[in-house]
PDB file of C-alpha atoms in Angstrom:
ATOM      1  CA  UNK A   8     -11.515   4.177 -22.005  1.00  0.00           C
ATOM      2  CA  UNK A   9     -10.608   0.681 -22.872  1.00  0.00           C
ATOM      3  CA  UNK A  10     -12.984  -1.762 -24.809  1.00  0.00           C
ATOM      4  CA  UNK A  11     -13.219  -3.697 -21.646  1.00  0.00           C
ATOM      5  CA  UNK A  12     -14.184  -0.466 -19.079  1.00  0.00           C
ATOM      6  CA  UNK A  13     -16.616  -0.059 -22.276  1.00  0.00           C
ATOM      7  CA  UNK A  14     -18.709  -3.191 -22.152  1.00  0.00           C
ATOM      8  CA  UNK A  15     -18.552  -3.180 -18.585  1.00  0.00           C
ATOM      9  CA  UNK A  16     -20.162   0.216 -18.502  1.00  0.00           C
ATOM     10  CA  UNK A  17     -23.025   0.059 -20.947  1.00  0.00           C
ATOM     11  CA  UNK A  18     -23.028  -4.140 -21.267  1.00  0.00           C
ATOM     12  CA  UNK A  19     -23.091  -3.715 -25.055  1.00  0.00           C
ATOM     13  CA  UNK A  20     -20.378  -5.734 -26.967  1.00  0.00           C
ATOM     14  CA  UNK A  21     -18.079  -3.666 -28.807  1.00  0.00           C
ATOM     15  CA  UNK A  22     -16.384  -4.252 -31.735  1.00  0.00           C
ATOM     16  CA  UNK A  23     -12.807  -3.289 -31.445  1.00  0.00           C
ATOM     17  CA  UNK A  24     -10.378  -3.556 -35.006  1.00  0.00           C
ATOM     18  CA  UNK A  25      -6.680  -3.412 -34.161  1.00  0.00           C
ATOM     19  CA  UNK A  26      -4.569  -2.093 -36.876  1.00  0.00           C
ATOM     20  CA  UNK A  27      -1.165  -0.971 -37.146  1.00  0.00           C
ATOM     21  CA  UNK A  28       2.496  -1.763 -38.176  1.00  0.00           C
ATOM     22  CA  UNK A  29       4.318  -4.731 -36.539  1.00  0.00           C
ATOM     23  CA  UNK A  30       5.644  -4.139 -32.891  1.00  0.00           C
ATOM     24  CA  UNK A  31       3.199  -2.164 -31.803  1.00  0.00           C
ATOM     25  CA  UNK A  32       1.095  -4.495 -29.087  1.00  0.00           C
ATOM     26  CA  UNK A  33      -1.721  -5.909 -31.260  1.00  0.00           C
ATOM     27  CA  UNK A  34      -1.320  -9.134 -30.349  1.00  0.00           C
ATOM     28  CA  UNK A  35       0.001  -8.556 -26.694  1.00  0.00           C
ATOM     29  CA  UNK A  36      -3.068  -6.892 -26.102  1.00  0.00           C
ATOM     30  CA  UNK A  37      -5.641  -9.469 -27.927  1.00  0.00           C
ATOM     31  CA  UNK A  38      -3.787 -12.208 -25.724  1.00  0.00           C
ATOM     32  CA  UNK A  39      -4.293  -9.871 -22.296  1.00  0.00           C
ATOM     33  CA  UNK A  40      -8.268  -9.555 -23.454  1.00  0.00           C
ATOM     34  CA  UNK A  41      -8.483 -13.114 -24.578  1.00  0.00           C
ATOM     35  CA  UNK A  42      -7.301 -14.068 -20.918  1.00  0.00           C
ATOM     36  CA  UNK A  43     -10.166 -12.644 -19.577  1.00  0.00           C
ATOM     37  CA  UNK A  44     -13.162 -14.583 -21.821  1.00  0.00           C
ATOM     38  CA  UNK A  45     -10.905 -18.035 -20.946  1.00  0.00           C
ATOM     39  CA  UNK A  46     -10.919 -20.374 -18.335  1.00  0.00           C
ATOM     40  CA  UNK A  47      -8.328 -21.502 -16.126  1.00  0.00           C
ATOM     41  CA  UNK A  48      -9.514 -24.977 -15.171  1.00  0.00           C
ATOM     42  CA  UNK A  49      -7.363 -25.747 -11.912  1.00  0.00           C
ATOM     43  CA  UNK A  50      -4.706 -29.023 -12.729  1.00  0.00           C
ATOM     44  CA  UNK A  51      -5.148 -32.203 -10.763  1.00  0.00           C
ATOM     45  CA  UNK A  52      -2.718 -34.817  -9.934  1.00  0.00           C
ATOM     46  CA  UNK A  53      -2.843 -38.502 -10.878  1.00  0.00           C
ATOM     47  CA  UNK A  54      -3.464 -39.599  -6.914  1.00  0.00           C
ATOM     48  CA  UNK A  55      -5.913 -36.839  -6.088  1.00  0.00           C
ATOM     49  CA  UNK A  56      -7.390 -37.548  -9.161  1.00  0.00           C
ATOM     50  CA  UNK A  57      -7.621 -41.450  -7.990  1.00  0.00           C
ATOM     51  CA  UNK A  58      -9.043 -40.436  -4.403  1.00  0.00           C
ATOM     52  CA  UNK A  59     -11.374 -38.625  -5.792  1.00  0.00           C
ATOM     53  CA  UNK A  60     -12.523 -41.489  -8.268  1.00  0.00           C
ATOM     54  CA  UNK A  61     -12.750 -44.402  -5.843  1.00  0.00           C
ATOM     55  CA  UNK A  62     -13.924 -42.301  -2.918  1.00  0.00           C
ATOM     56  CA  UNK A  63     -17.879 -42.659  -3.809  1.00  0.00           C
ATOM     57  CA  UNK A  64     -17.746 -45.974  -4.972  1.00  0.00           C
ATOM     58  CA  UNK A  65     -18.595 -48.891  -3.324  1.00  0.00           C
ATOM     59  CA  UNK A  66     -16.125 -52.004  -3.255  1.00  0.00           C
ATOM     60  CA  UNK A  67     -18.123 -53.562  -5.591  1.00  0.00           C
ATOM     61  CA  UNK A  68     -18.216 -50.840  -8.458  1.00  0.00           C
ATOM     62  CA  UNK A  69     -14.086 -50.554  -7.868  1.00  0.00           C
ATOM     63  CA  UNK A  70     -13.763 -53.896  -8.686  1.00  0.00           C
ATOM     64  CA  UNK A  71     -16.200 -54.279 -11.487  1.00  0.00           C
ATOM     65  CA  UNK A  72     -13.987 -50.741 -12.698  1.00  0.00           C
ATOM     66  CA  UNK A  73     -10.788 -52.920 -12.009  1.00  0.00           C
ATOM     67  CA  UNK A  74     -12.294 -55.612 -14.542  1.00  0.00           C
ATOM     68  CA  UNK A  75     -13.404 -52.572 -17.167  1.00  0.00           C
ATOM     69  CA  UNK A  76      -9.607 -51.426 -16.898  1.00  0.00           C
ATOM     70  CA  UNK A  77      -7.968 -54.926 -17.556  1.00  0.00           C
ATOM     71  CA  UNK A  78     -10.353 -55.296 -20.373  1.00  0.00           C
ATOM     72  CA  UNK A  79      -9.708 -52.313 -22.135  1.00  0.00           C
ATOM     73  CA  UNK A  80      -5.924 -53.675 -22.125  1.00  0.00           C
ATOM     74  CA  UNK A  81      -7.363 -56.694 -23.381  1.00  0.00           C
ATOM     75  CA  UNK A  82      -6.646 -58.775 -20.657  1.00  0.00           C
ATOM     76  CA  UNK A  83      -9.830 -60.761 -20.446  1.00  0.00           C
ATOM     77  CA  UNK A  84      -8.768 -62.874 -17.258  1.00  0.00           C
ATOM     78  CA  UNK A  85      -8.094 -61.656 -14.547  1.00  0.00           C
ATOM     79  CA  UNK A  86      -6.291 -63.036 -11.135  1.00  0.00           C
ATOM     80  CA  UNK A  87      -7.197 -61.803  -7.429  1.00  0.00           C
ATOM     81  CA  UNK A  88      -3.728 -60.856  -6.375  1.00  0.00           C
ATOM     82  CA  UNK A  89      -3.516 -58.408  -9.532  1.00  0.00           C
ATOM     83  CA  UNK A  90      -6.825 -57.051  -8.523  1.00  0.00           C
ATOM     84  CA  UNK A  91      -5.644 -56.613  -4.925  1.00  0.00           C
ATOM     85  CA  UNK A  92      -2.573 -54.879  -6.910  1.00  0.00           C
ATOM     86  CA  UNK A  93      -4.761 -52.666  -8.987  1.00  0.00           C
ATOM     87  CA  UNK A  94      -4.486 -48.987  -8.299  1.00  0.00           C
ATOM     88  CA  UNK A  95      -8.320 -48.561  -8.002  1.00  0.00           C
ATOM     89  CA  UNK A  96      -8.321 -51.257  -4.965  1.00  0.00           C
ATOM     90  CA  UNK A  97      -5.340 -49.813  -3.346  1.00  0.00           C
ATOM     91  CA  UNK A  98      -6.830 -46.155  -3.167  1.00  0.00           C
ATOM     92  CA  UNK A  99      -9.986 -47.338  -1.996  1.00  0.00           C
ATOM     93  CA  UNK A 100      -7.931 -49.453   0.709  1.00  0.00           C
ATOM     94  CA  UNK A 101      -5.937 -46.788   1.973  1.00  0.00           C
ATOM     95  CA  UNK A 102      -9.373 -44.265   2.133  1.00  0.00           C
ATOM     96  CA  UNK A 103     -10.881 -47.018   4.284  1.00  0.00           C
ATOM     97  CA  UNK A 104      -7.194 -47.566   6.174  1.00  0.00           C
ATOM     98  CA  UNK A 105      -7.025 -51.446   5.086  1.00  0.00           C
ATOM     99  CA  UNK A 106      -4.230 -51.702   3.815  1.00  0.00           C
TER     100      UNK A 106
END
């Protein structure tokens, strides 16, 4: 019975110590049972991640997020048309087909 049937059959932890001479599948076996206490957070693109962003926000908190983002790049003024060219205004354009 393997440490994992184990734990899932009585719930207790067990302690498991692998010893052994090189080659043998110590740490092919650690890295199978460590794949099974880890999460595999699902990747997200740049867009999706974008729609996603600007999708519950009104027009005003894009913009004021559009002004946050030019600050942080230390651009303290700001024009329209490079607002209108942002990538925050021109997701939340295309989700409300304005473009």
């Amino acid at each position: 019975m393997s440490p994992t049937e184990t734990l899932s059959a009585n719930q207790n932890p067990v302690n498991v110590i692998y010893s052994g001479v090189a080659g043998t599948g110590k740490t092919y076996r650690l890295l199978q049972i460590a794949k099974q206490y880890s999460d595999c957070l699902p990747t997200i693109d740049h867009q999706m991640w974008l729609t996603q962003l600007v999708s519950e926000l009104s027009w005003r908190e894009v913009v004021c997020l559009i002004l946050l983002d030019k600050k942080t790049r230390q651009k303290d003024l700001v024009k329209v048309p490079e607002i209108v060219a942002h990538e925050f205004f021109v997701t939340k354009a295309a989700q409300n087909e304005r473009l």
